[in-house]
CSV table of C-alpha atoms and ligand atoms in Angstrom, one decimal:
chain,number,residue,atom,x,y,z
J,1,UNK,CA,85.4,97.1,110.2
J,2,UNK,CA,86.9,93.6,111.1
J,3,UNK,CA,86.9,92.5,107.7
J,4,UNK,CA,89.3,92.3,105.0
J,5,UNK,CA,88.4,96.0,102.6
J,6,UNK,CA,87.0,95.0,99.1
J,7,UNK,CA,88.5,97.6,96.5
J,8,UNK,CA,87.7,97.2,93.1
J,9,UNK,CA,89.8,98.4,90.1
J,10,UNK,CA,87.6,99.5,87.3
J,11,UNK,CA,89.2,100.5,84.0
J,12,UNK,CA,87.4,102.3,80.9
J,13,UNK,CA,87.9,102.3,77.1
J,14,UNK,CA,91.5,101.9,75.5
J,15,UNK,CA,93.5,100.5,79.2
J,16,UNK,CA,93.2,97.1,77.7
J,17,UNK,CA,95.4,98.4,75.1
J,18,UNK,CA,98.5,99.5,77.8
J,19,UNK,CA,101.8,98.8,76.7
J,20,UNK,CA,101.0,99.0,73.3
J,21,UNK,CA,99.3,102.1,73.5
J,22,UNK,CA,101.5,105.4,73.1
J,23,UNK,CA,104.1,104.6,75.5
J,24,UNK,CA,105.2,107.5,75.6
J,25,UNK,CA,102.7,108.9,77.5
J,26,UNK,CA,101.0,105.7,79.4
J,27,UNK,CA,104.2,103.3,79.8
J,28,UNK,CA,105.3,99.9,78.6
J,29,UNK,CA,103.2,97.9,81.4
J,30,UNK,CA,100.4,96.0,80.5
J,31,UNK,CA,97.1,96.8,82.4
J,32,UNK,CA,98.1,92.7,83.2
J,33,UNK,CA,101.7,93.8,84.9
J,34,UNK,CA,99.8,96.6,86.6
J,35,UNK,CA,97.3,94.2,88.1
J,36,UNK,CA,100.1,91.9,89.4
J,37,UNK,CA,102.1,94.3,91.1
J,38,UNK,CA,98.3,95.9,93.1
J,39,UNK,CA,98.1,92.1,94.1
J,40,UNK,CA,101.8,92.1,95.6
J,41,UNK,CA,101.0,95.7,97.4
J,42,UNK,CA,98.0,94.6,98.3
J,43,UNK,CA,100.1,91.4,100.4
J,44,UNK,CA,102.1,93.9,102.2
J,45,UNK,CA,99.2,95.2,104.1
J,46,UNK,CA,97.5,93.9,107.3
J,47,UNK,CA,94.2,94.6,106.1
J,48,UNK,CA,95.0,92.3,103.2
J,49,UNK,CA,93.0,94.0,100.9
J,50,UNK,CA,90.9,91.6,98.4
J,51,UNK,CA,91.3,93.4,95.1
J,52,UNK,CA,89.0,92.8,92.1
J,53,UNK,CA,89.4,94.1,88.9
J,54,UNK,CA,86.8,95.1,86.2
J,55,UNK,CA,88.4,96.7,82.8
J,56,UNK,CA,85.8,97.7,79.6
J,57,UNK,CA,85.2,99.7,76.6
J,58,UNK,CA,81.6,100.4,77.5
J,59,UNK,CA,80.4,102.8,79.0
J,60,UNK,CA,77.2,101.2,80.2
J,61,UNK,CA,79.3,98.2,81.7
J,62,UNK,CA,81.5,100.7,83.7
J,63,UNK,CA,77.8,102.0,85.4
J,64,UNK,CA,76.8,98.7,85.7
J,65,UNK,CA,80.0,97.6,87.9
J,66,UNK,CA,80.1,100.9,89.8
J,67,UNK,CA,76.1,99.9,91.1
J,68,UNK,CA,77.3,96.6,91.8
J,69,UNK,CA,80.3,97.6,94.2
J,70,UNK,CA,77.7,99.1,96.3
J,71,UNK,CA,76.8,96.0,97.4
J,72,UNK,CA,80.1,94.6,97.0
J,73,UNK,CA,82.9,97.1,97.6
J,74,UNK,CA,84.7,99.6,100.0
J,75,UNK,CA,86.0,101.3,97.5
J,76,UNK,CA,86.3,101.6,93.5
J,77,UNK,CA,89.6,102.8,92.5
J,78,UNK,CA,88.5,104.3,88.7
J,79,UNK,CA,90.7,105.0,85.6
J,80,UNK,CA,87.0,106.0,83.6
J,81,UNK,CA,89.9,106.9,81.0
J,82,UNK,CA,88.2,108.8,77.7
J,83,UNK,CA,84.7,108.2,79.7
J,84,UNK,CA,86.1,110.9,82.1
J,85,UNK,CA,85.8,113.9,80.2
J,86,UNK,CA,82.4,113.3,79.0
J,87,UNK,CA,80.3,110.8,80.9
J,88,UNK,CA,77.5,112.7,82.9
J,89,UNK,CA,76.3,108.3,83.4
J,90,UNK,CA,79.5,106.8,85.1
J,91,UNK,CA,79.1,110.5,87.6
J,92,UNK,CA,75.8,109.8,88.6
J,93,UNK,CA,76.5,106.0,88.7
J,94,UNK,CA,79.3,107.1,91.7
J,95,UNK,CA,76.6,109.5,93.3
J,96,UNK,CA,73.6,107.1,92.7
J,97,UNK,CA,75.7,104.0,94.6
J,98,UNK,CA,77.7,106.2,97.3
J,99,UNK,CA,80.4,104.2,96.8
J,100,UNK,CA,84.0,105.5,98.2
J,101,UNK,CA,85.8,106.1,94.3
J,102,UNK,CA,89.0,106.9,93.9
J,103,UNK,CA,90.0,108.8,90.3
J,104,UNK,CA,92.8,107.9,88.8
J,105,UNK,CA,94.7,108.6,85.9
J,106,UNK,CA,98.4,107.2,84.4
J,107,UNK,CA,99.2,110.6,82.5
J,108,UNK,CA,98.6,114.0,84.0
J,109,UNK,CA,95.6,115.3,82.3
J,110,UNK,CA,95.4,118.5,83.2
J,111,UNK,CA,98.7,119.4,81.1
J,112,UNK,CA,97.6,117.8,78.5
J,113,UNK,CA,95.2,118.6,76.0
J,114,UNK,CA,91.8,121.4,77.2
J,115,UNK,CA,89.6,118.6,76.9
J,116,UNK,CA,91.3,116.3,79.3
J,117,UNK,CA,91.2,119.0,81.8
J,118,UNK,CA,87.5,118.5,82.5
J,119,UNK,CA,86.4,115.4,84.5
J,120,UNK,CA,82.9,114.4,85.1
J,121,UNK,CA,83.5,112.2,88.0
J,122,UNK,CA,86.3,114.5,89.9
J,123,UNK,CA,83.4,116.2,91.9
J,124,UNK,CA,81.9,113.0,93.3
J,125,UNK,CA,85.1,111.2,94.0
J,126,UNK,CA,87.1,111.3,97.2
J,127,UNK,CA,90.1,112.5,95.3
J,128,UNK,CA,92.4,112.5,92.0
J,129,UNK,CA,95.4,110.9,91.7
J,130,UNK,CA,97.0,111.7,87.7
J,131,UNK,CA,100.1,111.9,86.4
J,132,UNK,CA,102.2,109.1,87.8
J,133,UNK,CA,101.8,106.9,85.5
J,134,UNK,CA,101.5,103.1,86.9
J,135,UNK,CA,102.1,104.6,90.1
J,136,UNK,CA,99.2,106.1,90.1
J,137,UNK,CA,97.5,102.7,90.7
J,138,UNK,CA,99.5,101.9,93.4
J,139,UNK,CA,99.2,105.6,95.3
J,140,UNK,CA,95.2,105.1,94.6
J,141,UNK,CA,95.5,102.0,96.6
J,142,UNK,CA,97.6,103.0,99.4
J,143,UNK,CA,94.8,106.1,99.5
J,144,UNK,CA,92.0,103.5,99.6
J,145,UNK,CA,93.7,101.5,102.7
J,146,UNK,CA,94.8,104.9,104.5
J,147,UNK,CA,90.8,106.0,103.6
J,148,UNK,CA,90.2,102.6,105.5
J,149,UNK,CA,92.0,102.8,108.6
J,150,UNK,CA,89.9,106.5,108.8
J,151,UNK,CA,86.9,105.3,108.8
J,152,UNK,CA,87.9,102.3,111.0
J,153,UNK,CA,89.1,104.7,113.9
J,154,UNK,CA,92.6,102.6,113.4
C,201,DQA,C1,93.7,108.4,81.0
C,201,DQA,C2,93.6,109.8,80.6
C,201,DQA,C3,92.4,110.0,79.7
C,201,DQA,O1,92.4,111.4,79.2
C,201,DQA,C4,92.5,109.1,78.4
C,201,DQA,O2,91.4,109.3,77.6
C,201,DQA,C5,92.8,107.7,78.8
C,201,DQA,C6,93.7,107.4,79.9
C,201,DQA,C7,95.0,108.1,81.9
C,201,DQA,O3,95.1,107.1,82.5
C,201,DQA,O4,96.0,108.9,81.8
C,201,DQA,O5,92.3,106.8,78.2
C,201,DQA,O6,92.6,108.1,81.9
């Protein structure tokens, strides 16, 4: 793998609404400030990682970019947010496409409410990263490059 890695960073329902959105719980960045900053980590590799990033409300849009990075993509780093805990689609999307996903999640859901505790997609992805808040975007990018150099023998 002699090429520069493709990730793409998909976002579900509500992330458009970071830094507005309770704070307290997902931060003061913007989904926009979080974006930046994956660009500048993303400079600091050799690889130099081409990032791409994909953020909407609807479900069938989130299925419809995890098929395409398929063709497109080493890996999908995914915050499914709400779409997590109930979408049997974006799991079979991940399956259906092999594609290398990463879960991710600002807050840690598992102490938050039961609901949260379940995801859909943690099965089928290569790991979960939750709790970090925007941190957790930039530890699901170093995964994907460390993932990389794996499967490149580096
Ligand atoms: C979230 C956690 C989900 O439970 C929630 O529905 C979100 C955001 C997170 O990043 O912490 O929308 O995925």
């Amino acid at each position: 793998m002699n090429q520069n890695p493709k990730i793409w960073i998909i976002n579900g329902p509500n992330l458009n609404l970071l830094g507005e959105r309770e704070p307290g719980i997902y931060g003061s960045q913007t989904l926009a400030d979080i974006e930046k900053s994956l660009q500048d980590q993303a400079q600091e590799y050799p690889e130099k990682p081409v990032l791409s990033f994909y953020q909407s409300n609807s479900e069938g849009r989130l299925v419809d970019w995890i098929q395409a990075a398929r063709h497109e993509a080493d890996f999908v780093l995914l915050n499914a947010g709400a779409y997590t805990h109930t979408s049997v689609a974006l799991r079979d999307a991940i399956v259906g496409s092999q594609v290398q996903a990463i879960e991710l999640h600002l807050s840690n859901v598992h102490a938050r409410e039961d609901f949260r505790k379940t995801s859909y997609i943690s099965a089928v992805c290569v790991g979960q990263i939750a709790g970090f808040g925007a941190d957790s975007y930039h530890l699901a990018l170093e995964a994907a490059i460390r993932l990389y150099r794996k499967n490149s023998n580096i």
